[in-house]
Amino acid sequence: MPAKPEQFKTVKEHGFKAICFSLTLRPNTAKVVFGASDFKVYEADFAATKFEPKELYGHESYVTGVALAGTKIVSGGYDCKLSWFDSAANKMIKSETAHGKWIRGVHASKDGKTIVSVGDDMVAKLWDAESGKLLHELKGHAEKTPTNFNSMLYAAAFTDDGKTVATGDKVGKIILWDVATGKKTGELEAPVFYTWDPTARLHSIGGIRSLAFSPDGKTLAVGGSGKIGNIDHLEGKARVELFDVATSKRTWEHQSDKFAGLVNHLQFSPDGSWLLGAGGAAEGFYLMLDPVGKKSIRQEKAGMHIHDVTTTPDMSTLYVAGHNKLAICECKG
Amino acid sequence: MARSPLCTPRDHLLSRRQWLGATALAGASALAVNPLTIAAEAKKKGKQVLFVWLDGGLSQLESWDPKPNTPFGGPFRAIPTSVPGIHISELLPNSAKQMHHLALVRSLCTQDNSHSAGVERIQRGDPKNRGVTYPYFGSAVAKLLGSGDSGLPPYIHVKPLSGGFMPKDAGFLGPKFGALALGDGKAPDNLLRPETMTAEEDNERNELRNLVDQRYAENRRTNTMEATRYVFNMAAQLQKRRDLFDISTYSPKDVERYGKHEIGRHMLIARRMLEAGVTFVKVSSFGWDTHGDNFNGQGSLVPQFDQAFAAMISDLHERGMLEHTLVIAMSEFGRTPRINGHLGRDHWPEAWSLAMGGTGIKKGAVVGKTNDKGTFVATDEHDIGHLFHTWFRALGIDPKKTEYDNEGQPLPIAHEGCKPLTEALA
């Protein structure tokens, strides 16, 4: 049964001792693997009578990306390491320094064969999910912002067919890459996501925090925050832009009239009829958008700043990682 | 959280005329320090101060007092320093190599958690309320140590954005002891004689001014005219030292070492000012109030500070200037151990840190400590009054014996209820 965003509701929130940055769902279960600010990777079963996350293994800093490749968990964090953990054997396969600076995200292609990691060394790396072999280093994002601060590479997303991966950085640049060759195939500009304060703080905030391709790969959704007045706070409106991939033209820009903060997760429904956005500032939010009609379907407050969401294939059930909480939500009729 | 109102460019535009006006208006209450107790010895030795102000609040957990792998520690790791046993944040690798020249205070517990109150209170040293506005530390030092032989203003502030004369720093001392702010490190507006005016014409103009000054002074208080003359003399001295502002003369190697970013450029200008003999040089950096996205914010700011600060410490040491220069790096407060929903840290005056070094400071000292989570001070707490005592002592000024003379009202230069941190003094 297709998910109904109009019927969205939060089923249950569970408090957690640390900030949960990323999670992924084990297929055909209610079990998620998630990474947290206590440097650990956990598994939690939302279907269990008692919600008790189980520690699997650790990193040496915040764990900011987790992905599944069969029975392998691939995780990355601010320790710059990628870890490959065999959860069936409960054994670490390898853990290696994969980036020169913080790893911001780890994502698997839909077929589970390829992993992309992005880091503040401004390099995206493609890995063979099975062997852990490095396939390509994708270099093209500037290391410095225009005002000479270190830039950051926050976001990445595959097309459903796994042939293209997009990466997005702090200053609003998006690069499209051919997965097979590692060559750049396009660039998009979304500068509104980056705020530089030239008059008071002389510092910046923002950046592209999430990316998602439509199922046909023709549209790219970009998430973050709109322009921020006082950059001490995440007070910019939650913002989503849509781009036509073929022309690199922006086709829609949407800012929430209700919520401020960063859109940290974007995901198209399987039929492309709606788009989920989630994120937060002091508090969190869910945005349900109609990318075809270019309108908001629904906006809902979340119980925490949301850092990541994973869903069942039909998106009828959402598992959510956030600030000291994990949650389960539904979009069922 | 409310922020102090930011100065507008108009507030800080400086011309010789405005500088004169500001000084004369306040009557230049040139208040003499008790001549018997003034730190004459310090003055002889040409003591100087570099005061690095990280406006908004450096996070102690992302700098001098890391608590890695604790609930509030954040993602950054601690690294060893050149002093065995002292660890600081991995964001400060260059400063770590200079730690044997520095001392840390990890027991700061101040009282104001708002910028508007905290900035003033910290920089004025929080004396007991006597119905007067106390001077900022820079103005106090300018008053107590004077200009030395440099002929340059005793208190120069290298800051982002606009420059100008900042008389309010001086409090009751009068605007003569305010800060001359170099906006983005540049020379004050209208400093140089216009190209359309010859030197002869300029001299004639000054002669006319002197004549008018003398007539004006006949029925006015002497100190007003002293202030007037002081200001014009300073402007004249600055005109002679236009080389200080010529950035083309900086070594490219130094520019690289300090960093081409703002705080790097400003710190390099500050070094030149110290080399030229300016008594008190303040360098300000903005943007440290990271309520949201703290780790990205501090993670991009601290490395820039680290590069410039460490280069400065190294250079002052190599030049032998640390022997007579007190260096302080601080903010108005620290940041909350608790990480808020914005992934930020808020204001935290309860337990924070600063770094200092140079003349009179014990090398490699660490004063105080916080508890395991970094939430509170686990040893004796120290307020800003303790630091003012410490800094004055480091400069050879005895706060117990030195007083301001506010037109007959004796005023202590530091809070009488506080005392120096002897463990931080050489």
CSV table of C-alpha atoms in Angstrom, one decimal, chain A residues 19 21 38-39 60-62 78-79 102 104 148-150 152 154 198-203 205-206 209 232-234 281-282 305 307 323, chain B residues 1 3 6 69 74-77 160-161 260-262 286-287 289-293 295-297 299-301 303-304 339-343:
chain,number,residue,atom,x,y,z
A,19,ILE,CA,23.0,12.4,19.6
A,21,PHE,CA,23.4,11.2,13.5
A,38,ASP,CA,29.2,8.7,21.9
A,39,PHE,CA,31.4,7.4,19.1
A,60,GLU,CA,37.1,7.4,17.8
A,61,SER,CA,34.7,10.3,17.3
A,62,TYR,CA,31.1,11.1,16.2
A,78,TYR,CA,34.7,12.4,12.5
A,79,ASP,CA,37.7,10.2,13.2
A,102,TRP,CA,35.9,14.5,9.0
A,104,ARG,CA,30.2,13.7,6.9
A,148,ASN,CA,39.3,31.7,3.0
A,149,PHE,CA,37.7,29.4,5.6
A,150,ASN,CA,37.8,25.7,5.3
A,152,MET,CA,32.9,21.3,4.1
A,154,TYR,CA,28.2,17.5,3.7
A,198,PRO,CA,30.0,40.4,5.9
A,199,THR,CA,28.9,43.0,8.4
A,200,ALA,CA,28.9,41.7,11.9
A,201,ARG,CA,30.4,38.2,12.4
A,202,LEU,CA,32.6,37.8,9.3
A,203,HIS,CA,31.8,34.2,9.4
A,205,ILE,CA,27.0,29.1,8.3
A,206,GLY,CA,24.7,26.8,6.3
A,209,ARG,CA,23.0,19.3,4.0
A,232,ASP,CA,25.1,32.6,15.6
A,233,HIS,CA,21.9,30.5,15.3
A,234,LEU,CA,20.3,28.2,12.8
A,281,ALA,CA,17.3,23.6,14.6
A,282,ALA,CA,16.4,23.7,18.3
A,305,HIS,CA,16.4,18.1,15.7
A,307,HIS,CA,19.7,14.2,11.6
A,323,HIS,CA,19.1,14.9,19.0
B,1,MET,CA,20.4,35.3,23.6
B,3,ARG,CA,23.9,40.5,21.9
B,6,LEU,CA,27.3,46.4,17.3
B,69,ASN,CA,35.0,11.0,24.8
B,74,GLY,CA,32.2,17.0,21.3
B,75,PRO,CA,34.0,15.4,18.4
B,76,PHE,CA,37.4,16.8,18.7
B,77,ARG,CA,40.3,15.0,20.2
B,160,PRO,CA,37.5,43.7,11.8
B,161,LEU,CA,35.3,46.1,9.9
B,260,LYS,CA,46.0,35.1,4.7
B,261,HIS,CA,42.7,35.1,6.6
B,262,GLU,CA,41.6,38.0,8.7
B,286,PHE,CA,34.4,38.2,15.5
B,287,GLY,CA,32.0,35.3,15.0
B,289,ASP,CA,29.1,33.0,19.4
B,290,THR,CA,28.3,29.5,18.1
B,291,HIS,CA,24.9,28.8,19.5
B,292,GLY,CA,24.2,26.9,16.3
B,293,ASP,CA,26.4,24.5,14.5
B,295,PHE,CA,31.5,22.2,15.8
B,296,ASN,CA,31.5,23.5,12.3
B,297,GLY,CA,31.8,27.1,13.6
B,299,GLY,CA,36.1,24.0,13.8
B,300,SER,CA,36.7,26.6,11.2
B,301,LEU,CA,37.6,29.5,13.5
B,303,PRO,CA,42.5,26.7,13.3
B,304,GLN,CA,42.8,30.3,12.0
B,339,ILE,CA,25.3,20.5,23.3
B,340,ASN,CA,22.0,22.1,22.4
B,341,GLY,CA,19.5,21.0,19.7
B,342,HIS,CA,21.2,23.3,17.2
B,343,LEU,CA,24.4,21.3,17.7
